[in-house]
mmCIF file of C-alpha atoms in Angstrom:
data_model
loop_
_atom_site.group_PDB
_atom_site.id
_atom_site.type_symbol
_atom_site.label_atom_id
_atom_site.label_comp_id
_atom_site.label_asym_id
_atom_site.label_seq_id
_atom_site.Cartn_x
_atom_site.Cartn_y
_atom_site.Cartn_z
ATOM 1 C CA MET A 1 99.951 139.448 107.131
ATOM 2 C CA ALA A 2 98.319 142.289 109.481
ATOM 3 C CA LYS A 3 99.663 142.719 112.303
ATOM 4 C CA PHE A 4 96.697 140.637 114.487
ATOM 5 C CA GLN A 5 94.632 138.158 113.963
ATOM 6 C CA PRO A 6 91.198 137.197 114.328
ATOM 7 C CA GLY A 7 91.724 135.511 118.596
ATOM 8 C CA ASP A 8 94.020 137.912 119.469
ATOM 9 C CA GLN A 9 94.058 139.749 122.619
ATOM 10 C CA VAL A 10 94.632 143.412 122.769
ATOM 11 C CA ARG A 11 94.457 145.802 125.082
ATOM 12 C CA ILE A 12 93.747 149.714 123.190
ATOM 13 C CA ARG A 13 97.175 152.475 123.905
ATOM 14 C CA VAL A 14 96.924 154.934 127.023
ATOM 15 C CA GLY A 15 97.854 158.496 126.036
ATOM 16 C CA VAL A 16 97.782 161.004 123.769
ATOM 17 C CA PRO A 17 100.581 160.784 121.724
ATOM 18 C CA PRO A 18 102.445 163.771 118.855
ATOM 19 C CA THR A 19 99.318 162.670 115.983
ATOM 20 C CA HIS A 20 96.459 163.453 115.291
ATOM 21 C CA PHE A 21 94.537 160.358 118.078
ATOM 22 C CA ARG A 22 90.861 159.445 117.294
ATOM 23 C CA THR A 23 90.646 157.094 120.368
ATOM 24 C CA PRO A 24 88.613 158.450 122.988
ATOM 25 C CA GLU A 25 89.603 158.218 127.077
ATOM 26 C CA TYR A 26 87.044 155.247 127.705
ATOM 27 C CA VAL A 27 88.003 152.700 125.076
ATOM 28 C CA GLN A 28 91.566 153.329 125.994
ATOM 29 C CA GLY A 29 93.281 151.064 128.169
ATOM 30 C CA LYS A 30 90.206 148.403 127.513
ATOM 31 C CA HIS A 31 90.520 144.908 126.160
ATOM 32 C CA GLY A 32 89.675 143.589 123.898
ATOM 33 C CA GLN A 33 89.799 140.180 120.750
ATOM 34 C CA ILE A 34 90.111 140.170 117.562
ATOM 35 C CA GLU A 35 87.018 139.275 115.406
ATOM 36 C CA THR A 36 87.846 139.997 111.923
ATOM 37 C CA SER A 37 90.778 140.856 110.224
ATOM 38 C CA TRP A 38 90.434 142.966 106.609
ATOM 39 C CA GLY A 39 94.205 143.477 105.912
ATOM 40 C CA PRO A 40 96.305 146.192 106.048
ATOM 41 C CA PHE A 41 94.758 149.624 103.015
ATOM 42 C CA PRO A 42 95.179 152.725 102.466
ATOM 43 C CA ASN A 43 93.672 155.511 105.010
ATOM 44 C CA PRO A 44 94.440 158.795 104.083
ATOM 45 C CA GLU A 45 94.374 160.642 107.306
ATOM 46 C CA GLY A 46 97.144 157.647 108.261
ATOM 47 C CA LEU A 47 99.263 158.091 104.806
ATOM 48 C CA ALA A 48 99.241 162.095 105.673
ATOM 49 C CA TYR A 49 100.984 161.042 109.160
ATOM 50 C CA GLY A 50 103.159 157.618 107.346
ATOM 51 C CA GLY A 51 101.208 154.899 109.103
ATOM 52 C CA ASP A 52 99.689 152.190 107.522
ATOM 53 C CA GLY A 53 96.948 151.937 106.650
ATOM 54 C CA LEU A 54 96.198 148.999 109.094
ATOM 55 C CA PRO A 55 91.861 148.942 110.415
ATOM 56 C CA ALA A 56 90.565 150.140 113.515
ATOM 57 C CA GLN A 57 90.130 147.094 116.207
ATOM 58 C CA PRO A 58 86.244 145.904 117.000
ATOM 59 C CA LEU A 59 85.488 146.958 120.887
ATOM 60 C CA VAL A 60 83.072 144.563 122.966
ATOM 61 C CA PRO A 61 80.318 146.856 124.366
ATOM 62 C CA SER A 62 80.784 144.764 127.080
ATOM 63 C CA GLN A 63 84.172 145.428 127.320
ATOM 64 C CA VAL A 64 83.606 149.657 126.889
ATOM 65 C CA CYS A 65 79.874 149.880 129.207
ATOM 66 C CA PRO A 66 79.779 146.773 131.904
ATOM 67 C CA ASP A 67 76.800 146.901 133.435
#
């Protein structure tokens, strides 16, 4: 079972962990909702760092750049 399910409310983590971190600053701390869950899949980069390969979460543009 995936960590997140469609409809779940999420907040994008803030900060820089000791490993490679691809979350841009302009989305850190933003809130959103999961639209689709593709389930776990093997991401080679994540696996190289001992991760579990969970997919990236979609962002709502209006949450990132409000008018």
